[in-house]
Amino acid sequence: MALQRLSNTTPIADIAEVIRADGGVIIQQFCTPELLAKLQDELFTLLEVTPNGVDEYFAGTKTRRASRLFSRTRHVADVALNPLFLETARVVLGKPMKVWSGENRFEIVPDVQLGVAQAIQIRPGQGSQPLHRDDAVWMWQHPQFGREARLQIMLAVSEFTADNGGTLTIPRSHLWDDERMPTMDEAVPTEMAAGDALLWVGSLYHGGGNNKTDGLRTGLTMSYDLSMLRQEENHFLSIPIDKVKAMPEELQRLLGWTRNATFMGFVEFDGQMQDPNELLKRDDFTAVGQFD
C-alpha cells in the first residue's frame, strides 16, 4: 500500500486521523507556487556551496545537507508556521496526561517545539539510506510509551519520483514493536510534485531513496517534537540572538524560547523561575548567558 494523498483544504482533524492510522500522509500543493519559488531560490543557492556528506552508511557521500536554516533563509519560517504542519503536529502529538499535585489533579497537554530543519539534496548515484525511525534519537520505545514524539515534514522543493530518490516509507510500520526489522521489499517510494509535502510520525520506518537519474532531488525537512525532549538541532547556538529577537513571538517559542506548563525550560532572573521569552524583550539581553 502507498500513503494516502489529501488536498491542502482537508481539515486538520482528518489529516491527523490518517496519520494516526497509516503513520504518514501526502498533502498536495502544501505551499503556494510563490513560496515554492522563493524556497527554491534560497535553498538551491545554499546547497550549491554545501559539501557532500562523508558518511557512506547513513548521511550519504552524494547527498548534501544544509542546517541552521532559520538563520540562513527568510522563507523556511513560512513552512514552519503553515497550519497544515503546525496545527497537525499539535493534534497528533498533543495527547493529554493527568497528574497529581498534592490533592489536586491537573490535565497537562504537551506542547511542541521545532526540532531539526534541513535542506537535503540527493544527487545522482546516491544509494538508498537505511530504513530507520527518527524517534530513535531519544531511544523511544514502541509501543510502550503510548505516544508519538515527532511529526516530520518533507517538502518537495523539486519533484520526487521513484527513480530520483523519493523518500521511502513503510506505511503503518509505526504500529510495529521494536523487534520487527524493516525490509526494502516493504518500502514504497514517495512520489510528489514540487510543492507537495510528506508528513510522517517519528515511529514510521523511512529513508532517503536511490537516485538513479541525472537530476537532483531536493527536499526541505523539518520536525515538530514534544517540547519536553531535547531538540535534535541546537537552535540556541545556531541562530544569533538579534535574529531571534526579530522573529514573531510564536516562532521564538517554537524554537525553544519558552517555558511549558510544567515549568520545563525556565530561566531564573529577578529571583523567579521565568519564561525565557521575556528575556528576548530586554535590551540588556544580547547573548546567551548575558543578562543582569
Short mmCIF file of C-alpha atoms in Angstrom, two decimals:
data_model
loop_
_atom_site.label_atom_id
_atom_site.label_comp_id
_atom_site.label_asym_id
_atom_site.label_seq_id
_atom_site.Cartn_x
_atom_site.Cartn_y
_atom_site.Cartn_z
CA MET A 1 0.00 0.00 0.00
CA ALA A 2 1.04 3.61 -0.53
CA LEU A 3 0.36 6.56 1.75
CA GLN A 4 -2.85 8.46 1.11
CA ARG A 5 -2.90 11.78 -0.73
CA LEU A 6 -5.02 14.61 0.64
CA SER A 7 -5.73 18.10 -0.66
CA ASN A 8 -4.49 21.22 1.11
CA THR A 9 -8.10 22.03 2.06
CA THR A 10 -8.52 18.87 4.14
CA PRO A 11 -9.46 19.65 7.78
CA ILE A 12 -6.62 19.26 10.29
CA ALA A 13 -8.58 16.64 12.25
CA ASP A 14 -8.93 14.49 9.14
CA ILE A 15 -5.22 14.79 8.31
CA ALA A 16 -4.35 13.76 11.86
CA GLU A 17 -6.70 10.77 11.67
CA VAL A 18 -4.99 9.48 8.52
CA ILE A 19 -1.56 9.95 10.08
CA ARG A 20 -2.59 8.03 13.19
CA ALA A 21 -3.84 5.16 11.01
CA ASP A 22 -1.08 4.98 8.39
CA GLY A 23 1.87 6.73 10.02
CA GLY A 24 2.02 9.40 7.34
CA VAL A 25 0.23 11.24 4.55
CA ILE A 26 0.98 13.29 1.43
CA ILE A 27 -0.51 16.79 1.26
CA GLN A 28 -0.84 18.01 -2.31
CA GLN A 29 0.06 21.64 -3.02
CA PHE A 30 1.17 22.17 0.56
CA CYS A 31 2.74 25.51 -0.34
CA THR A 32 1.85 28.14 -2.91
CA PRO A 33 3.78 28.48 -6.17
CA GLU A 34 5.06 31.86 -4.95
CA LEU A 35 6.50 30.42 -1.73
CA LEU A 36 7.93 27.43 -3.59
CA ALA A 37 9.80 29.74 -5.98
CA LYS A 38 11.31 31.68 -3.06
CA LEU A 39 12.35 28.47 -1.30
CA GLN A 40 13.91 27.13 -4.48
CA ASP A 41 15.92 30.33 -4.91
CA GLU A 42 17.17 30.25 -1.31
CA LEU A 43 17.82 26.53 -0.94
CA PHE A 44 19.31 25.80 -4.36
CA THR A 45 21.78 28.65 -3.80
CA LEU A 46 22.65 27.37 -0.33
CA LEU A 47 23.06 23.76 -1.40
CA GLU A 48 25.26 24.73 -4.34
CA VAL A 49 28.01 25.71 -1.88
CA THR A 50 27.30 22.90 0.63
CA PRO A 51 29.76 19.97 0.51
CA ASN A 52 28.65 16.37 0.08
CA GLY A 53 28.42 14.18 3.16
CA VAL A 54 31.26 11.88 4.20
CA ASP A 55 29.24 9.10 5.85
CA GLU A 56 28.82 6.27 3.36
CA TYR A 57 26.36 4.35 5.56
CA PHE A 58 23.73 6.88 6.64
CA ALA A 59 24.22 10.51 5.57
CA GLY A 60 25.49 9.61 2.11
CA THR A 61 28.54 10.74 0.16
CA LYS A 62 26.43 12.07 -2.71
CA THR A 63 23.92 13.86 -0.53
CA ARG A 64 24.11 17.47 0.64
CA ARG A 65 22.55 18.64 3.91
CA ALA A 66 22.28 22.27 4.99
CA SER A 67 21.11 23.11 8.51
CA ARG A 68 20.87 26.38 10.53
CA LEU A 69 18.08 27.31 8.12
CA PHE A 70 16.29 29.78 10.39
CA SER A 71 19.40 31.95 10.44
CA ARG A 72 20.32 31.44 6.76
CA THR A 73 16.99 31.80 4.94
CA ARG A 74 13.95 34.05 5.06
CA HIS A 75 11.12 31.79 3.93
CA VAL A 76 11.67 28.49 5.77
CA ALA A 77 9.70 30.06 8.64
CA ASP A 78 6.63 30.14 6.38
CA VAL A 79 6.75 26.35 6.19
CA ALA A 80 7.11 26.02 9.97
CA LEU A 81 4.10 28.26 10.63
CA ASN A 82 1.84 26.69 8.00
CA PRO A 83 -1.19 25.37 9.93
CA LEU A 84 -1.22 22.20 7.82
CA PHE A 85 2.06 21.33 9.55
CA LEU A 86 1.98 23.16 12.89
CA GLU A 87 -1.64 22.51 13.87
CA THR A 88 -1.50 18.91 12.67
CA ALA A 89 1.57 18.43 14.88
CA ARG A 90 -0.30 19.85 17.87
CA VAL A 91 -3.18 17.44 17.31
CA VAL A 92 -1.03 14.35 16.65
CA LEU A 93 1.45 14.98 19.48
CA GLY A 94 -0.84 16.68 21.99
CA LYS A 95 -2.02 13.60 23.86
CA PRO A 96 -3.07 14.88 27.33
CA MET A 97 -1.98 13.36 30.63
CA LYS A 98 -3.45 13.74 34.11
CA VAL A 99 -1.06 14.26 37.02
CA TRP A 100 -1.44 14.68 40.78
CA SER A 101 -0.06 17.67 42.66
CA GLY A 102 -0.95 17.07 46.28
CA GLU A 103 -4.72 16.68 46.45
CA ASN A 104 -5.28 18.35 43.10
CA ARG A 105 -5.31 16.61 39.74
CA PHE A 106 -4.41 18.50 36.60
CA GLU A 107 -4.57 17.67 32.92
CA ILE A 108 -1.44 18.65 31.01
CA VAL A 109 -1.41 18.90 27.23
CA PRO A 110 2.14 18.70 25.86
CA ASP A 111 3.33 21.49 23.61
CA VAL A 112 5.51 21.18 20.53
CA GLN A 113 8.83 22.70 19.51
CA LEU A 114 10.85 22.84 16.33
CA GLY A 115 13.46 20.11 16.27
CA VAL A 116 15.63 19.63 13.21
CA ALA A 117 15.42 21.66 9.99
CA GLN A 118 17.48 20.70 6.94
CA ALA A 119 17.58 21.13 3.21
CA ILE A 120 18.52 17.74 1.76
CA GLN A 121 19.64 17.22 -1.81
CA ILE A 122 20.11 13.67 -3.08
CA ARG A 123 22.43 13.79 -6.07
CA PRO A 124 22.87 11.34 -8.95
CA GLY A 125 24.34 7.99 -7.92
CA GLN A 126 23.38 8.19 -4.25
CA GLY A 127 22.17 4.83 -2.95
CA SER A 128 19.24 4.25 -0.62
CA GLN A 129 19.51 5.24 3.03
CA PRO A 130 18.97 2.51 5.64
CA LEU A 131 15.36 2.35 6.81
CA HIS A 132 15.08 3.87 10.28
CA ARG A 133 12.83 5.58 12.83
CA ASP A 134 13.66 9.20 13.64
CA ASP A 135 12.49 8.92 17.24
CA ALA A 136 15.46 6.62 17.86
CA VAL A 137 17.40 9.81 18.74
CA TRP A 138 15.57 9.69 22.11
CA MET A 139 15.75 5.87 22.36
CA TRP A 140 11.94 5.89 22.08
CA GLN A 141 10.33 2.53 22.70
CA HIS A 142 7.42 1.05 20.77
CA PRO A 143 4.67 0.68 21.77
CA GLN A 144 5.42 1.10 25.48
CA PHE A 145 5.44 4.92 25.64
CA GLY A 146 1.95 5.18 24.17
CA ARG A 147 2.51 8.50 22.41
CA GLU A 148 4.37 9.90 19.42
CA ALA A 149 7.43 12.07 19.92
CA ARG A 150 7.67 13.72 16.49
CA LEU A 151 5.79 14.82 13.40
CA GLN A 152 8.09 15.48 10.47
CA ILE A 153 7.65 17.07 7.07
CA MET A 154 9.48 16.58 3.81
CA LEU A 155 8.50 19.37 1.44
CA ALA A 156 9.29 18.56 -2.18
CA VAL A 157 11.36 21.55 -3.33
CA SER A 158 11.87 19.65 -6.58
CA GLU A 159 9.89 16.74 -8.00
CA PHE A 160 10.13 13.45 -6.05
CA THR A 161 9.97 10.24 -8.09
CA ALA A 162 10.64 6.55 -7.58
CA ASP A 163 13.83 6.93 -9.64
CA ASN A 164 15.35 10.13 -8.23
CA GLY A 165 15.38 9.24 -4.53
CA GLY A 166 11.82 9.96 -3.41
CA THR A 167 11.62 9.24 0.33
CA LEU A 168 10.97 5.56 1.09
CA THR A 169 8.31 4.78 3.69
CA ILE A 170 6.70 1.64 5.09
CA PRO A 171 3.07 2.60 5.69
CA ARG A 172 1.70 1.51 9.09
CA SER A 173 5.14 0.48 10.34
CA HIS A 174 4.60 2.96 13.19
CA LEU A 175 2.39 0.22 14.69
CA TRP A 176 5.25 -2.29 14.87
CA ASP A 177 7.16 -3.16 18.03
CA ASP A 178 10.92 -2.78 18.24
CA GLU A 179 11.67 -6.40 17.37
CA ARG A 180 10.38 -6.35 13.80
CA MET A 181 13.05 -5.49 11.22
CA PRO A 182 12.13 -3.27 8.25
CA THR A 183 13.00 -4.51 4.76
CA MET A 184 13.36 -2.69 1.45
CA ASP A 185 10.75 -5.01 -0.07
CA GLU A 186 8.15 -3.36 2.18
CA ALA A 187 9.18 0.23 1.40
CA VAL A 188 7.25 2.45 -1.02
CA PRO A 189 8.89 5.46 -2.73
CA THR A 190 7.20 8.82 -2.23
CA GLU A 191 6.26 10.49 -5.49
CA MET A 192 5.33 14.17 -5.29
CA ALA A 193 5.17 17.24 -7.45
CA ALA A 194 7.25 20.19 -6.28
CA GLY A 195 5.23 21.95 -3.58
CA ASP A 196 3.66 18.76 -2.22
CA ALA A 197 4.64 17.55 1.24
CA LEU A 198 5.02 14.26 3.08
CA LEU A 199 4.08 14.29 6.78
CA TRP A 200 5.01 11.34 8.96
CA VAL A 201 5.47 10.42 12.62
CA GLY A 202 8.80 9.62 14.23
CA SER A 203 7.94 5.94 14.64
CA LEU A 204 7.41 5.33 10.90
CA TYR A 205 10.23 3.48 9.14
CA HIS A 206 11.56 5.55 6.25
CA GLY A 207 14.74 6.55 4.44
CA GLY A 208 16.09 8.52 1.50
CA GLY A 209 15.78 6.73 -1.82
CA ASN A 210 18.26 5.75 -4.53
CA ASN A 211 18.81 8.47 -7.15
CA LYS A 212 19.20 6.62 -10.44
CA THR A 213 18.69 9.73 -12.59
CA ASP A 214 20.90 12.57 -13.82
CA GLY A 215 18.92 15.15 -11.84
CA LEU A 216 18.84 16.49 -8.29
CA ARG A 217 16.19 15.56 -5.72
CA THR A 218 15.83 18.45 -3.29
CA GLY A 219 13.65 18.50 -0.19
CA LEU A 220 13.13 20.59 2.90
CA THR A 221 12.64 18.55 6.06
CA MET A 222 11.61 19.87 9.45
CA SER A 223 10.24 18.35 12.63
CA TYR A 224 7.90 19.28 15.42
CA ASP A 225 8.81 17.39 18.58
CA LEU A 226 7.37 17.17 22.07
CA SER A 227 8.59 20.24 23.93
CA MET A 228 9.99 18.27 26.89
CA LEU A 229 12.51 16.48 24.65
CA ARG A 230 15.93 17.78 23.73
CA GLN A 231 15.97 19.37 20.28
CA GLU A 232 17.96 17.37 17.73
CA GLU A 233 19.34 20.60 16.23
CA ASN A 234 20.68 23.16 18.70
CA HIS A 235 18.87 26.33 17.64
CA PHE A 236 20.18 28.26 20.65
CA LEU A 237 23.73 28.14 19.24
CA SER A 238 22.89 28.28 15.53
CA ILE A 239 20.66 31.39 15.46
CA PRO A 240 22.11 34.75 16.59
CA ILE A 241 20.12 36.49 19.32
CA ASP A 242 19.46 39.57 17.18
CA LYS A 243 17.77 37.39 14.57
CA VAL A 244 15.74 35.57 17.23
CA LYS A 245 14.57 38.90 18.67
CA ALA A 246 13.31 39.97 15.24
CA MET A 247 11.14 36.86 14.83
CA PRO A 248 7.42 36.66 15.64
CA GLU A 249 6.86 35.52 19.22
CA GLU A 250 5.16 32.30 18.11
CA LEU A 251 8.25 31.29 16.12
CA GLN A 252 10.54 32.24 19.02
CA ARG A 253 8.59 29.94 21.31
CA LEU A 254 8.53 27.12 18.76
CA LEU A 255 12.32 27.37 18.53
CA GLY A 256 12.56 26.79 22.28
CA TRP A 257 12.43 30.25 23.80
CA THR A 258 9.56 29.35 26.11
CA ARG A 259 8.58 27.67 29.37
CA ASN A 260 5.96 24.97 29.20
CA ALA A 261 3.11 24.12 31.57
CA THR A 262 5.39 22.05 33.81
CA PHE A 263 7.97 24.90 34.03
CA MET A 264 10.40 22.97 31.84
CA GLY A 265 12.73 25.43 30.14
CA PHE A 266 12.55 28.19 32.79
CA VAL A 267 15.29 30.78 33.35
CA GLU A 268 15.94 32.28 36.78
CA PHE A 269 16.14 36.05 36.86
CA ASP A 270 14.88 38.57 39.39
CA GLY A 271 14.68 35.63 41.80
CA GLN A 272 11.90 33.90 39.85
CA MET A 273 11.64 30.89 37.50
CA GLN A 274 10.63 32.94 34.49
CA ASP A 275 9.68 32.40 30.87
CA PRO A 276 12.82 32.78 28.70
CA ASN A 277 10.71 34.58 26.10
CA GLU A 278 10.72 37.55 28.48
CA LEU A 279 14.50 37.76 28.06
CA LEU A 280 14.09 38.48 24.37
CA LYS A 281 12.19 41.66 25.26
CA ARG A 282 15.06 43.02 27.40
CA ASP A 283 17.63 45.41 25.94
CA ASP A 284 20.34 44.08 28.26
CA PHE A 285 19.98 40.55 26.85
CA THR A 286 22.32 40.37 23.87
CA ALA A 287 23.77 36.85 24.04
CA VAL A 288 23.15 33.53 25.73
CA GLY A 289 24.08 33.88 29.41
CA GLN A 290 24.47 37.68 29.25
CA PHE A 291 21.83 39.44 31.30
CA ASP A 292 21.72 41.02 34.74
#
